[in-house]
Short mmCIF file of C-alpha atoms and ligand atoms in Angstrom, two decimals:
data_model
loop_
_atom_site.label_atom_id
_atom_site.label_comp_id
_atom_site.label_asym_id
_atom_site.label_seq_id
_atom_site.Cartn_x
_atom_site.Cartn_y
_atom_site.Cartn_z
CA MET A 22 -62.33 -7.29 -72.96
CA PHE A 23 -64.68 -8.79 -75.59
CA ARG A 24 -67.61 -7.83 -73.39
CA GLN A 25 -66.39 -4.21 -73.38
CA LEU A 26 -66.18 -4.25 -77.20
CA GLU A 27 -69.62 -5.78 -77.52
CA ASP A 28 -71.19 -3.25 -75.15
CA ALA A 29 -69.69 -0.38 -77.18
CA GLY A 30 -70.70 -2.01 -80.49
CA LEU A 31 -67.10 -2.09 -81.77
CA THR A 32 -65.80 -4.46 -84.43
CA ASP A 33 -62.08 -4.54 -83.70
CA ILE A 34 -59.25 -3.31 -81.51
CA HIS A 35 -55.60 -3.17 -82.53
CA ILE A 36 -52.72 -2.91 -80.10
CA GLY A 37 -49.33 -1.66 -81.26
CA LEU A 38 -46.01 -1.84 -79.41
CA ASP A 39 -42.57 -0.70 -80.47
CA ALA A 40 -40.13 -1.42 -77.66
CA ALA A 41 -37.28 0.55 -79.26
CA THR A 42 -39.17 3.89 -79.16
CA GLY A 43 -41.60 3.15 -76.32
CA MET A 44 -44.58 3.48 -78.69
CA ARG A 45 -47.67 1.93 -77.10
CA ALA A 46 -50.92 2.57 -78.93
CA ILE A 47 -54.47 1.27 -79.22
CA VAL A 48 -56.74 1.76 -82.23
CA ALA A 49 -60.45 1.05 -81.74
CA ILE A 50 -62.71 0.64 -84.76
CA HIS A 51 -66.44 0.99 -84.35
CA SER A 52 -67.53 0.54 -87.95
CA THR A 53 -66.18 0.41 -91.47
CA ALA A 54 -69.63 -0.24 -92.99
CA ARG A 55 -69.69 3.15 -94.76
CA GLY A 56 -65.94 3.32 -95.45
CA PRO A 57 -62.60 3.49 -93.63
CA ALA A 58 -62.83 4.44 -89.96
CA ILE A 59 -61.67 8.00 -89.30
CA GLY A 60 -60.93 9.67 -85.97
CA GLY A 61 -58.27 11.48 -84.02
CA CYS A 62 -55.30 10.18 -82.08
CA ARG A 63 -55.14 11.20 -78.42
CA PHE A 64 -51.62 11.59 -77.09
CA LEU A 65 -52.10 11.67 -73.34
CA GLN A 66 -50.74 10.17 -70.16
CA TYR A 67 -53.06 7.58 -68.70
CA ALA A 68 -52.98 6.26 -65.13
CA ASN A 69 -52.97 2.71 -66.49
CA GLU A 70 -53.63 0.65 -69.62
CA GLN A 71 -57.25 -0.03 -68.72
CA GLU A 72 -57.96 3.71 -68.56
CA ALA A 73 -56.47 4.12 -72.06
CA MET A 74 -58.53 1.20 -73.35
CA THR A 75 -61.76 2.56 -71.84
CA ASP A 76 -61.12 6.00 -73.35
CA VAL A 77 -60.49 4.74 -76.89
CA ILE A 78 -63.48 2.37 -76.81
CA ARG A 79 -65.78 5.10 -75.49
CA LEU A 80 -64.81 7.58 -78.24
CA ALA A 81 -64.88 5.35 -81.34
CA ARG A 82 -68.66 4.99 -81.56
CA GLY A 83 -69.19 8.76 -81.42
CA MET A 84 -66.99 9.14 -84.48
CA SER A 85 -69.14 6.66 -86.46
CA TYR A 86 -72.25 8.65 -85.62
CA LYS A 87 -70.58 11.94 -86.47
CA ALA A 88 -69.35 10.66 -89.85
CA ALA A 89 -72.73 9.07 -90.68
CA LEU A 90 -74.66 12.25 -89.81
CA ALA A 91 -72.25 14.27 -91.94
CA ASP A 92 -73.03 11.71 -94.67
CA LEU A 93 -69.35 10.92 -95.18
CA PRO A 94 -68.17 7.61 -96.68
CA HIS A 95 -66.43 6.79 -93.40
CA GLY A 96 -66.91 4.84 -90.23
CA GLY A 97 -65.68 5.81 -86.82
CA GLY A 98 -62.47 4.94 -85.06
CA LYS A 99 -60.14 6.44 -82.52
CA ALA A 100 -56.56 5.96 -81.39
CA VAL A 101 -54.75 6.55 -78.16
CA LEU A 102 -51.00 6.84 -78.17
CA LEU A 103 -49.89 6.53 -74.56
CA ARG A 104 -47.62 9.42 -73.62
CA PRO A 105 -44.55 7.95 -71.88
CA ASP A 106 -43.98 9.10 -68.30
CA ARG A 107 -40.21 9.38 -68.89
CA PRO A 108 -38.23 11.41 -71.46
CA PHE A 109 -38.93 10.28 -75.01
CA ASP A 110 -38.11 11.08 -78.62
CA ARG A 111 -41.36 12.51 -80.00
CA LYS A 112 -40.36 12.15 -83.63
CA ALA A 113 -39.32 8.50 -83.26
CA LEU A 114 -42.54 7.78 -81.34
CA MET A 115 -44.73 9.36 -84.04
CA GLN A 116 -42.86 7.49 -86.77
CA ALA A 117 -43.45 4.21 -84.95
CA PHE A 118 -47.14 5.10 -84.57
CA GLY A 119 -47.27 5.90 -88.31
CA ARG A 120 -45.86 2.45 -89.12
CA PHE A 121 -48.45 0.88 -86.83
CA VAL A 122 -51.32 2.76 -88.53
CA ASP A 123 -49.91 1.65 -91.87
CA THR A 124 -50.16 -2.03 -90.87
CA LEU A 125 -53.95 -1.55 -90.69
CA GLY A 126 -53.92 -1.04 -94.46
CA GLY A 127 -56.39 1.88 -94.55
CA ARG A 128 -59.04 0.46 -92.20
CA TYR A 129 -58.28 3.46 -89.97
CA ILE A 130 -57.29 7.05 -90.87
CA THR A 131 -55.75 9.03 -88.04
CA ALA A 132 -55.99 12.76 -87.26
CA VAL A 133 -55.25 15.38 -84.58
CA ASP A 134 -56.90 15.05 -81.17
CA SER A 135 -56.10 16.11 -77.57
CA GLY A 136 -52.34 16.18 -77.11
CA SER A 137 -51.38 15.55 -80.74
CA GLU A 138 -50.51 18.30 -83.20
CA VAL A 139 -50.40 19.03 -86.91
CA SER A 140 -46.58 18.68 -86.79
CA ASP A 141 -47.06 15.13 -85.40
CA MET A 142 -49.33 14.29 -88.34
CA ASP A 143 -46.60 15.50 -90.71
CA ILE A 144 -44.19 13.00 -89.12
CA ILE A 145 -46.79 10.20 -89.21
CA ALA A 146 -47.31 10.99 -92.91
CA GLN A 147 -43.67 10.03 -93.56
CA GLU A 148 -44.69 6.45 -92.68
CA THR A 149 -48.27 6.08 -93.89
CA ARG A 150 -50.78 7.72 -96.20
CA TRP A 151 -53.61 6.92 -93.77
CA VAL A 152 -53.30 10.25 -91.95
CA SER A 153 -55.13 13.59 -92.28
CA CYS A 154 -54.75 17.02 -90.58
CA THR A 155 -51.20 17.44 -91.87
CA SER A 156 -49.88 20.94 -92.56
CA ARG A 157 -50.76 20.35 -96.22
CA SER A 158 -54.48 20.07 -95.32
CA GLY A 159 -54.60 23.46 -93.56
CA ASP A 160 -56.59 24.60 -90.54
CA PRO A 161 -60.11 23.05 -90.39
CA SER A 162 -61.48 25.84 -88.14
CA PRO A 163 -62.81 28.10 -90.95
CA TYR A 164 -64.71 25.08 -92.32
CA THR A 165 -66.11 24.35 -88.88
CA ALA A 166 -67.30 27.98 -88.73
CA ILE A 167 -69.03 27.64 -92.14
CA GLY A 168 -70.90 24.59 -90.83
CA VAL A 169 -71.92 26.27 -87.57
CA LEU A 170 -73.26 29.27 -89.50
CA SER A 171 -75.28 26.98 -91.73
CA GLY A 172 -76.66 25.15 -88.66
CA ILE A 173 -77.57 28.47 -87.02
CA GLN A 174 -79.42 29.55 -90.17
CA ALA A 175 -81.39 26.27 -90.13
CA PHE A 176 -82.36 26.68 -86.47
CA VAL A 177 -83.30 30.35 -86.88
CA LYS A 178 -85.48 29.46 -89.88
CA VAL A 179 -87.31 26.52 -88.28
CA GLY A 180 -87.22 27.66 -84.64
CA LEU A 181 -87.84 31.39 -85.00
CA GLY A 182 -89.45 31.49 -88.44
CA ARG A 183 -86.84 34.00 -89.64
CA GLN A 184 -85.15 33.79 -93.04
CA SER A 185 -82.32 36.13 -92.15
CA LEU A 186 -79.86 36.62 -89.28
CA SER A 187 -80.22 40.39 -89.52
CA GLY A 188 -80.93 41.84 -86.07
CA LEU A 189 -80.45 38.49 -84.34
CA ARG A 190 -78.94 38.96 -80.87
CA VAL A 191 -76.18 36.39 -80.30
CA ALA A 192 -74.22 35.66 -77.11
CA LEU A 193 -70.95 34.11 -78.28
CA GLN A 194 -68.66 32.37 -75.79
CA GLY A 195 -65.04 31.92 -76.94
CA LEU A 196 -63.37 33.92 -79.72
CA GLY A 197 -60.74 31.36 -80.72
CA HIS A 198 -60.07 29.75 -84.07
CA VAL A 199 -63.72 28.94 -84.74
CA GLY A 200 -65.42 31.63 -82.63
CA MET A 201 -63.63 34.60 -84.21
CA ASP A 202 -64.35 33.42 -87.73
CA LEU A 203 -67.96 32.82 -86.83
CA ALA A 204 -68.22 36.26 -85.18
CA GLN A 205 -67.07 37.80 -88.44
CA LYS A 206 -69.68 35.85 -90.42
CA LEU A 207 -72.50 36.65 -87.97
CA HIS A 208 -71.59 40.33 -88.00
CA ALA A 209 -71.53 40.34 -91.81
CA ALA A 210 -75.02 38.76 -91.77
CA GLY A 211 -76.31 41.62 -89.59
CA ALA A 212 -76.36 39.92 -86.16
CA GLN A 213 -75.63 41.88 -82.94
CA LEU A 214 -72.90 40.25 -80.87
CA VAL A 215 -72.36 39.98 -77.13
CA VAL A 216 -69.08 38.15 -76.50
CA SER A 217 -66.91 36.67 -73.74
CA ASP A 218 -63.37 35.30 -73.75
CA LEU A 219 -60.47 35.02 -71.31
CA GLU A 220 -58.06 36.75 -73.70
CA GLN A 221 -58.28 40.56 -73.85
CA PRO A 222 -56.80 40.84 -77.38
CA HIS A 223 -59.59 38.60 -78.72
CA LEU A 224 -62.20 40.82 -77.07
CA ASP A 225 -60.53 43.96 -78.44
CA THR A 226 -60.70 42.56 -81.99
CA ALA A 227 -64.39 41.73 -81.63
CA VAL A 228 -65.21 45.21 -80.30
CA ARG A 229 -63.18 46.97 -83.01
CA ASP A 230 -64.14 44.83 -86.01
CA PHE A 231 -67.64 43.59 -85.18
CA ASN A 232 -68.96 46.27 -82.84
CA ALA A 233 -69.43 43.58 -80.19
CA GLU A 234 -70.51 44.19 -76.60
CA VAL A 235 -68.29 42.46 -74.01
CA VAL A 236 -69.45 40.69 -70.85
CA GLU A 237 -67.54 38.88 -68.09
CA PRO A 238 -67.02 35.14 -68.73
CA ASP A 239 -69.65 34.03 -66.24
CA ALA A 240 -72.22 36.62 -67.37
CA ILE A 241 -72.51 35.21 -70.91
CA TYR A 242 -75.03 32.55 -69.80
CA ALA A 243 -77.51 35.13 -68.56
CA VAL A 244 -77.44 37.42 -71.61
CA ASP A 245 -80.93 38.11 -72.94
CA CYS A 246 -80.59 36.99 -76.56
CA ASP A 247 -82.00 34.89 -79.39
CA LEU A 248 -79.03 32.54 -79.62
CA PHE A 249 -76.34 31.31 -77.24
CA CYS A 250 -73.32 30.18 -79.24
CA PRO A 251 -70.74 28.21 -77.20
CA CYS A 252 -67.37 28.10 -79.00
CA GLY A 253 -65.00 27.71 -76.08
CA LEU A 254 -65.36 24.93 -73.54
CA GLY A 255 -67.23 21.67 -73.14
CA ALA A 256 -69.78 20.78 -70.42
CA ILE A 257 -71.09 24.37 -70.28
CA LEU A 258 -74.71 23.23 -70.47
CA ASN A 259 -75.35 21.90 -66.98
CA GLU A 260 -77.63 22.11 -63.96
CA ASN A 261 -76.09 25.46 -62.94
CA THR A 262 -76.06 27.24 -66.29
CA ILE A 263 -79.26 25.98 -67.96
CA PRO A 264 -81.62 27.71 -65.47
CA ARG A 265 -79.76 30.99 -66.15
CA LEU A 266 -80.04 30.91 -69.95
CA ARG A 267 -82.24 33.59 -71.53
CA CYS A 268 -81.99 32.43 -75.15
CA LYS A 269 -84.27 30.55 -77.52
CA ILE A 270 -81.57 28.52 -79.25
CA VAL A 271 -78.20 27.02 -78.29
CA ALA A 272 -76.00 26.38 -81.33
CA GLY A 273 -72.21 26.53 -81.35
CA SER A 274 -69.01 24.67 -82.15
CA ALA A 275 -67.83 23.51 -78.71
CA ASN A 276 -67.45 19.76 -78.25
CA ASN A 277 -69.43 17.91 -75.58
CA GLN A 278 -71.59 20.88 -74.63
CA LEU A 279 -74.01 18.86 -72.51
CA ALA A 280 -72.37 18.02 -69.17
CA ARG A 281 -74.71 15.03 -68.82
CA GLU A 282 -77.22 13.31 -71.05
CA GLU A 283 -80.14 14.62 -68.97
CA ASP A 284 -79.07 18.21 -69.66
CA GLY A 285 -80.58 17.83 -73.15
CA GLU A 286 -83.92 17.16 -71.48
CA ARG A 287 -83.35 20.09 -69.11
CA LEU A 288 -83.01 22.41 -72.15
CA ARG A 289 -86.12 20.93 -73.73
CA GLU A 290 -88.13 21.49 -70.54
CA ARG A 291 -87.14 25.15 -70.71
CA GLY A 292 -88.25 25.30 -74.35
CA ILE A 293 -84.72 26.01 -75.60
CA LEU A 294 -83.82 24.47 -78.97
CA TYR A 295 -80.44 22.74 -78.99
CA ALA A 296 -78.31 21.95 -82.06
CA PRO A 297 -76.39 18.75 -81.20
CA ASP A 298 -72.69 19.67 -81.15
CA TYR A 299 -71.47 16.59 -83.01
CA ILE A 300 -73.59 17.57 -86.02
CA ILE A 301 -73.23 21.35 -86.08
CA ASN A 302 -69.45 21.21 -85.56
CA SER A 303 -68.80 18.52 -88.19
CA GLY A 304 -67.50 20.97 -90.83
CA GLY A 305 -63.93 20.37 -89.64
CA LEU A 306 -64.30 16.60 -89.95
CA ILE A 307 -65.87 16.96 -93.39
CA GLN A 308 -62.95 19.11 -94.55
CA VAL A 309 -60.35 16.76 -93.09
CA ALA A 310 -61.97 13.64 -94.59
CA MET A 311 -62.74 15.08 -98.04
CA GLN A 312 -59.41 16.85 -98.30
CA HIS A 313 -57.69 13.52 -97.57
CA ALA A 314 -59.70 11.97 -100.40
CA GLY A 315 -58.58 14.75 -102.77
CA ALA A 316 -61.94 16.55 -103.13
CA PRO A 317 -61.91 20.15 -104.44
CA ASP A 318 -62.67 23.00 -102.03
CA GLY A 319 -66.02 23.82 -103.65
CA ALA A 320 -67.30 20.26 -103.11
CA ILE A 321 -66.15 20.36 -99.48
CA ILE A 322 -68.01 23.61 -98.81
CA ASP A 323 -71.18 22.32 -100.53
CA LYS A 324 -71.11 19.25 -98.31
CA ILE A 325 -70.65 21.35 -95.17
CA VAL A 326 -73.48 23.71 -96.07
CA GLY A 327 -75.64 20.63 -96.81
CA MET A 328 -75.32 19.63 -93.16
CA GLY A 329 -77.59 22.61 -92.37
CA ALA A 330 -80.39 20.83 -94.26
CA THR A 331 -79.91 17.71 -92.10
CA LEU A 332 -80.24 19.86 -88.99
CA GLU A 333 -83.32 21.58 -90.42
CA ARG A 334 -85.06 18.21 -91.02
CA LEU A 335 -84.06 16.87 -87.61
CA LEU A 336 -85.38 19.97 -85.84
CA GLU A 337 -88.68 19.86 -87.76
CA ASP A 338 -89.11 16.19 -86.79
CA ALA A 339 -88.14 16.83 -83.16
CA LEU A 340 -90.74 19.61 -82.87
CA ARG A 341 -93.46 17.61 -84.65
CA LEU A 342 -92.88 14.44 -82.62
CA ASN A 343 -92.00 16.28 -79.40
CA LEU A 344 -88.84 14.20 -79.00
CA PRO A 345 -85.29 15.24 -78.05
CA ILE A 346 -83.35 16.08 -81.22
CA GLU A 347 -80.32 14.09 -79.95
CA LYS A 348 -82.47 10.93 -79.93
CA LEU A 349 -83.59 11.52 -83.52
CA ALA A 350 -80.00 12.25 -84.56
CA ASP A 351 -78.78 8.97 -83.01
CA ARG A 352 -81.61 7.15 -84.75
CA LEU A 353 -80.69 8.65 -88.12
CA ALA A 354 -77.01 7.76 -87.62
CA GLU A 355 -77.93 4.17 -86.72
CA GLN A 356 -80.23 3.90 -89.75
CA ARG A 357 -77.42 5.07 -92.02
CA LEU A 358 -74.93 2.65 -90.46
CA HIS A 359 -77.33 -0.30 -90.65
CA ALA A 360 -78.45 0.50 -94.21
CA ARG A 361 -74.87 0.19 -95.33
CA HIS A 362 -74.35 -3.03 -93.31
CA ALA A 363 -77.49 -4.49 -94.90
CA SER A 364 -76.50 -3.52 -98.44
CA GLN A 365 -73.06 -5.11 -97.89
CA HIS A 366 -74.69 -8.35 -96.74
CA HIS A 367 -77.01 -8.41 -99.77
CA ALA A 368 -74.07 -7.85 -102.09
CA ALA A 369 -72.13 -10.72 -100.48
P1 LIG B 18 -59.52 27.70 -79.46
O1 LIG B 18 -58.70 27.14 -78.34
O2 LIG B 18 -58.85 28.32 -80.64
O3 LIG B 18 -60.56 28.78 -78.88
C1 LIG B 18 -61.22 28.67 -77.66
C2 LIG B 18 -61.46 30.09 -77.14
O4 LIG B 18 -62.28 30.01 -75.98
C3 LIG B 18 -60.17 30.81 -76.73
O5 LIG B 18 -60.14 32.10 -77.30
C4 LIG B 18 -60.25 30.84 -75.21
O6 LIG B 18 -59.61 31.98 -74.65
C5 LIG B 18 -61.76 30.89 -75.01
N1 LIG B 18 -62.20 30.45 -73.68
C6 LIG B 18 -61.67 29.48 -72.91
N2 LIG B 18 -62.33 29.41 -71.75
C7 LIG B 18 -63.30 30.36 -71.79
C8 LIG B 18 -64.30 30.78 -70.88
N3 LIG B 18 -64.46 30.24 -69.66
N4 LIG B 18 -65.14 31.77 -71.26
C9 LIG B 18 -64.99 32.37 -72.47
N5 LIG B 18 -64.05 32.00 -73.36
C10 LIG B 18 -63.22 31.01 -73.01
O7 LIG B 18 -60.46 26.49 -79.92
P2 LIG B 18 -61.24 26.33 -81.31
O8 LIG B 18 -60.42 25.52 -82.25
O9 LIG B 18 -61.79 27.64 -81.74
O10 LIG B 18 -62.44 25.38 -80.85
C11 LIG B 18 -63.51 25.89 -80.05
C12 LIG B 18 -64.42 24.74 -79.64
O11 LIG B 18 -64.94 24.09 -80.82
C13 LIG B 18 -63.70 23.63 -78.85
O12 LIG B 18 -64.62 23.07 -77.94
C14 LIG B 18 -63.37 22.61 -79.92
O13 LIG B 18 -63.24 21.30 -79.37
C15 LIG B 18 -64.58 22.72 -80.82
N6 LIG B 18 -64.33 22.27 -82.20
C16 LIG B 18 -63.38 22.89 -82.95
C17 LIG B 18 -63.18 22.48 -84.27
C18 LIG B 18 -62.15 23.15 -85.12
O14 LIG B 18 -62.17 22.96 -86.34
N7 LIG B 18 -61.25 23.96 -84.56
C19 LIG B 18 -63.94 21.42 -84.80
C20 LIG B 18 -64.93 20.82 -84.02
C21 LIG B 18 -65.11 21.26 -82.71
#
């Protein structure tokens, strides 16, 4: 187990058990060098304990990088709450998880992730203050959309040499919480939209309100456009779709857009500029973290818009050095994490 932690660069793992409710949870902390670890709680069924452990360890490091690149005073962590395979009392389970998180004394702040919901966070908040994404914090999606728009503006400026989005042709996949808000913003900025979704009412709204053109779900990859904006599913950039793309830039909110690491290189070989998802979609995390710390809305929005400047610098460097932008982003995150480690050691 220690070997697994060392390989993933983690500092600590906490295991919680409450026999009365059946609560079994693992919290993995990658780093607290920049501040308390923050990251969602997955509430899923796992085939066995090892699978749960592997999942939580794998995800914690990504959260540290995401928080560091968003320049938040947080490290990365993640929790898995194992979903019982027999009937259970959800409220009692969440309360027990809240008490477990509270024992960590603020080293880890939990949030919504696959399988957990805002209503669960409200219950957890009855037991601990180290929880975000409650119904009091509101929906982070509009903040994510603000960040994606700012990232798109950065890429259009550096990559296409254009100061405005007016006339930009955008293929937008997924008109959900983030995608619809973003469609509205892109339309207001003068972009032309081609959209796909599985839900007809979403398409109808985009046609009516944003004058969008609709294509079948699979046809979105082959749309001749300036920008492909994935806001639906993960793993949509892969060996099958990348050869079909007819865009200059890929920039959207979806998590885990690259099916495999080498797909970043595949995009680069085709001369397509890619905005790493874990940076461009960090507006939601910024809102959740700053809202938890009591920051006013204006400061949160300034911080999110500021992430566009980070993307602008990273893209300029990537083009100048002819290196994959993901590599430079990882390097910047590591520098920020190590700088804080080093300053802590000097202070000690
Ligand atoms: P959502 O579930 O509200 O919207 C997803 C939309 O994609 C839905 O309208 C769905 O019908 C559509 N869709 C699903 N499969 C599709 C397909 N094959 N082709 C076209 N459309 C399809 O989700 P969301 O909250 O808007 O998030 C969108 C993406 O952004 C997700 O990958 C999510 O993980 C990521 N993300 C969201 C946030 C946030 O604040 N909500 C933050 C960071 C990342």
